[in-house]
Amino acid sequence: MMRVNEMSMKRSVVAAAAALSLLAVVGGATAQSRANVSRQPIQVGANTGEYTSTGFSLRDQVEITQGPNRLRADAIEGVRGSSGQINTVTGSGGVYYVTPNETIRGDRAVYTVSTATIVVTGDVILTQGKNVLTGSRLTYNVDTGAASMASGSGSRIQGVFYPEGSGG
């Protein structure tokens, strides 16, 4: 007869394996079809905004697109480096990062253009098709689709995964 600790451990291993399989699918299945998104122009749109020599500040229905990817938030700040290029873009309030294959939702997002990495924090939800993974911090590479989810203190990563052809 299996003890409770052994059962919990087996469930944790199964959950971890499922989470890793989603992250592998997110990173591997679409990596071959992705262009270098981080090298494409960044287009911005908002109802109100300010532009300065050090960056920009956008408010109210803000949307930034880069290639096929889109970042939406209540507010977005962009910071320019010494070369005049945008270094980081920070979105806050109702953040959504959408690619052709994934949707990422969170409270805050910081996109570092030079590393092609977006870090989404807060109540994070990663969706790919019917598969869903939740946590408190997601690091996502916009060029490769590789993702890494972390849990916060006192919380756990959770997910629901559907095998191909399951119809569920």
XYZ file of N, CA, C and O in Angstrom, residues 45-112:
272
model
N 1.228 52.052 -30.508
C -0.037 52.737 -30.647
C -0.679 52.911 -29.285
O -0.572 52.038 -28.433
N -1.299 54.056 -29.061
C -1.962 54.345 -27.782
C -2.857 55.551 -27.959
O -2.726 56.296 -28.939
N -3.748 55.759 -27.006
C -4.601 56.949 -27.038
C -3.853 58.190 -26.585
O -4.119 59.284 -27.063
N -2.931 58.043 -25.621
C -2.124 59.179 -25.171
C -0.683 58.719 -24.991
O -0.422 57.550 -24.725
N 0.236 59.663 -25.141
C 1.632 59.297 -24.973
C 2.557 60.492 -24.986
O 2.175 61.600 -25.378
N 3.766 60.229 -24.539
C 4.821 61.250 -24.527
C 6.087 60.618 -25.063
O 6.364 59.443 -24.817
N 6.869 61.406 -25.774
C 8.147 60.956 -26.314
C 9.225 61.903 -25.810
O 9.051 63.117 -25.857
N 10.294 61.328 -25.283
C 11.418 62.137 -24.815
C 12.701 61.599 -25.430
O 12.685 60.569 -26.113
N 13.806 62.254 -25.158
C 15.094 61.796 -25.687
C 15.526 60.473 -25.057
O 16.348 59.757 -25.612
N 14.954 60.124 -23.892
C 15.328 58.874 -23.217
C 14.329 57.745 -23.420
O 14.570 56.626 -22.987
N 13.203 58.026 -24.062
C 12.231 56.960 -24.284
C 10.842 57.473 -24.556
O 10.660 58.579 -25.068
N 9.867 56.663 -24.206
C 8.477 57.043 -24.421
C 7.617 56.495 -23.297
O 7.973 55.566 -22.596
N 6.440 57.112 -23.133
C 5.468 56.696 -22.130
C 4.102 56.712 -22.806
O 3.683 57.749 -23.329
N 3.434 55.566 -22.822
C 2.144 55.433 -23.493
C 1.075 55.004 -22.496
O 1.339 54.201 -21.608
N -0.153 55.509 -22.675
C -1.256 55.184 -21.775
C -2.538 54.969 -22.580
O -2.693 55.515 -23.659
N -3.432 54.201 -21.996
C -4.785 54.033 -22.509
C -4.816 53.267 -23.829
O -4.484 53.800 -24.868
N -5.201 52.013 -23.745
C -5.291 51.102 -24.884
C -3.971 51.026 -25.654
O -3.910 51.233 -26.855
N -2.916 50.707 -24.920
C -1.576 50.655 -25.504
C -1.343 49.306 -26.158
O -1.692 48.259 -25.604
N -0.754 49.350 -27.335
C -0.393 48.129 -28.033
C 0.929 48.358 -28.753
O 1.108 49.368 -29.425
N 1.832 47.415 -28.569
C 3.106 47.436 -29.269
C 3.185 46.154 -30.074
O 2.882 45.075 -29.561
N 3.590 46.260 -31.331
C 3.775 45.067 -32.145
C 5.212 44.999 -32.619
O 5.866 46.027 -32.841
N 5.695 43.783 -32.739
C 7.024 43.523 -33.284
C 6.894 42.220 -34.061
O 6.716 41.151 -33.468
N 6.949 42.328 -35.378
C 6.685 41.154 -36.196
C 5.267 40.686 -35.923
O 4.345 41.498 -35.814
N 5.066 39.372 -35.764
C 3.716 38.856 -35.513
C 3.302 38.926 -34.038
O 2.184 38.548 -33.696
N 4.177 39.405 -33.165
C 3.909 39.419 -31.722
C 3.356 40.769 -31.284
O 3.711 41.808 -31.837
N 2.514 40.720 -30.236
C 1.835 41.922 -29.768
C 1.870 41.980 -28.253
O 1.609 40.985 -27.577
N 2.186 43.154 -27.706
C 2.143 43.402 -26.265
C 1.090 44.465 -26.022
O 1.165 45.562 -26.584
N 0.094 44.124 -25.184
C -0.951 45.076 -24.801
C -0.887 45.273 -23.299
O -0.627 44.333 -22.554
N -1.155 46.507 -22.865
C -1.161 46.813 -21.432
C -1.875 48.144 -21.219
O -2.094 48.899 -22.168
N -2.191 48.423 -19.952
C -2.787 49.710 -19.614
C -1.786 50.841 -19.823
O -2.153 51.935 -20.231
N -0.518 50.567 -19.528
C 0.547 51.560 -19.688
C 1.826 50.855 -20.113
O 2.098 49.741 -19.675
N 2.588 51.519 -20.970
C 3.874 50.971 -21.425
C 4.902 52.088 -21.456
O 4.638 53.187 -21.948
N 6.057 51.778 -20.897
C 7.196 52.697 -20.892
C 8.318 52.068 -21.706
O 8.610 50.889 -21.541
N 8.949 52.863 -22.559
C 10.104 52.387 -23.318
C 11.313 53.216 -22.960
O 11.204 54.442 -22.793
N 12.473 52.567 -22.814
C 13.703 53.264 -22.451
C 14.725 53.074 -23.564
O 14.974 51.949 -24.000
N 15.314 54.182 -23.999
C 16.341 54.154 -25.041
C 17.722 54.068 -24.410
O 17.963 54.625 -23.353
N 18.629 53.395 -25.103
C 20.017 53.344 -24.676
C 20.796 54.495 -25.280
O 20.242 55.342 -25.983
N 22.089 54.528 -25.039
C 22.934 55.611 -25.539
C 22.983 55.653 -27.070
O 23.214 56.701 -27.658
N 22.725 54.533 -27.718
C 22.729 54.494 -29.184
C 21.415 55.011 -29.773
O 21.300 55.144 -30.992
N 20.433 55.286 -28.921
C 19.136 55.762 -29.391
C 18.137 54.654 -29.643
O 16.971 54.907 -29.902
N 18.578 53.407 -29.576
C 17.691 52.263 -29.785
C 16.924 51.952 -28.504
O 17.417 52.182 -27.413
N 15.730 51.390 -28.657
C 14.946 50.981 -27.496
C 15.637 49.793 -26.831
O 15.920 48.788 -27.484
N 15.930 49.903 -25.535
C 16.560 48.817 -24.764
C 15.529 47.949 -24.074
O 15.579 46.730 -24.147
N 14.617 48.597 -23.339
C 13.600 47.848 -22.593
C 12.231 48.484 -22.788
O 12.118 49.693 -22.994
N 11.233 47.631 -22.706
C 9.846 48.046 -22.764
C 9.166 47.406 -21.562
O 9.254 46.191 -21.367
N 8.513 48.234 -20.743
C 7.843 47.734 -19.545
C 6.358 48.019 -19.635
O 5.946 49.172 -19.795
N 5.565 46.955 -19.537
C 4.113 47.083 -19.554
C 3.557 46.816 -18.174
O 4.039 45.935 -17.463
N 2.524 47.570 -17.791
C 1.893 47.335 -16.485
C 0.384 47.464 -16.616
O -0.115 48.228 -17.430
N -0.293 46.672 -15.797
C -1.748 46.682 -15.771
C -2.358 45.911 -16.928
O -2.242 46.328 -18.069
N -2.960 44.784 -16.647
C -3.631 44.001 -17.678
C -2.752 43.653 -18.854
O -3.117 43.896 -19.993
N -1.592 43.090 -18.585
C -0.611 42.789 -19.629
C -0.988 41.513 -20.379
O -1.300 40.495 -19.772
N -0.937 41.594 -21.704
C -1.098 40.430 -22.580
C 0.032 40.442 -23.592
O 0.266 41.471 -24.239
N 0.717 39.323 -23.734
C 1.716 39.162 -24.787
C 1.215 38.017 -25.657
O 1.012 36.903 -25.174
N 0.988 38.307 -26.927
C 0.362 37.345 -27.822
C 1.282 37.074 -29.006
O 1.759 38.014 -29.657
N 1.528 35.786 -29.270
C 2.281 35.346 -30.442
C 1.323 34.515 -31.297
O 0.208 34.232 -30.870
N 1.743 34.094 -32.480
C 0.861 33.222 -33.261
C 0.547 31.894 -32.558
O -0.436 31.236 -32.890
N 1.370 31.488 -31.571
C 1.203 30.190 -30.927
C 0.836 30.241 -29.445
O 0.338 29.259 -28.908
N 1.130 31.334 -28.769
C 0.910 31.423 -27.325
C 0.220 32.732 -26.965
O 0.339 33.727 -27.674
N -0.444 32.699 -25.806
C -0.953 33.909 -25.174
C -0.444 33.887 -23.738
O -0.583 32.885 -23.039
N 0.167 34.992 -23.328
C 0.700 35.118 -21.972
C 0.001 36.307 -21.327
O -0.032 37.394 -21.894
N -0.557 36.083 -20.140
C -1.232 37.133 -19.402
C -0.545 37.307 -18.060
O -0.100 36.331 -17.462
N -0.437 38.548 -17.596
C 0.167 38.813 -16.297
C -0.127 40.231 -15.850
O -0.876 40.963 -16.493
N 0.489 40.620 -14.734
C 0.286 41.949 -14.175
C 1.324 42.953 -14.673
O 1.052 44.143 -14.763
N 2.515 42.452 -14.996
C 3.627 43.319 -15.403
C 4.515 42.537 -16.345
O 4.690 41.330 -16.194
N 5.110 43.235 -17.323
C 6.030 42.581 -18.256
C 7.193 43.512 -18.550
O 7.003 44.716 -18.722
N 8.396 42.936 -18.592
C 9.585 43.687 -18.969
C 10.227 42.960 -20.140
O 10.634 41.805 -20.010
N 10.291 43.647 -21.278
C 10.881 43.093 -22.491
C 12.251 43.728 -22.692
O 12.361 44.947 -22.825
N 13.294 42.913 -22.680
C 14.652 43.376 -22.934
C 14.993 42.993 -24.367
O 15.146 41.813 -24.685
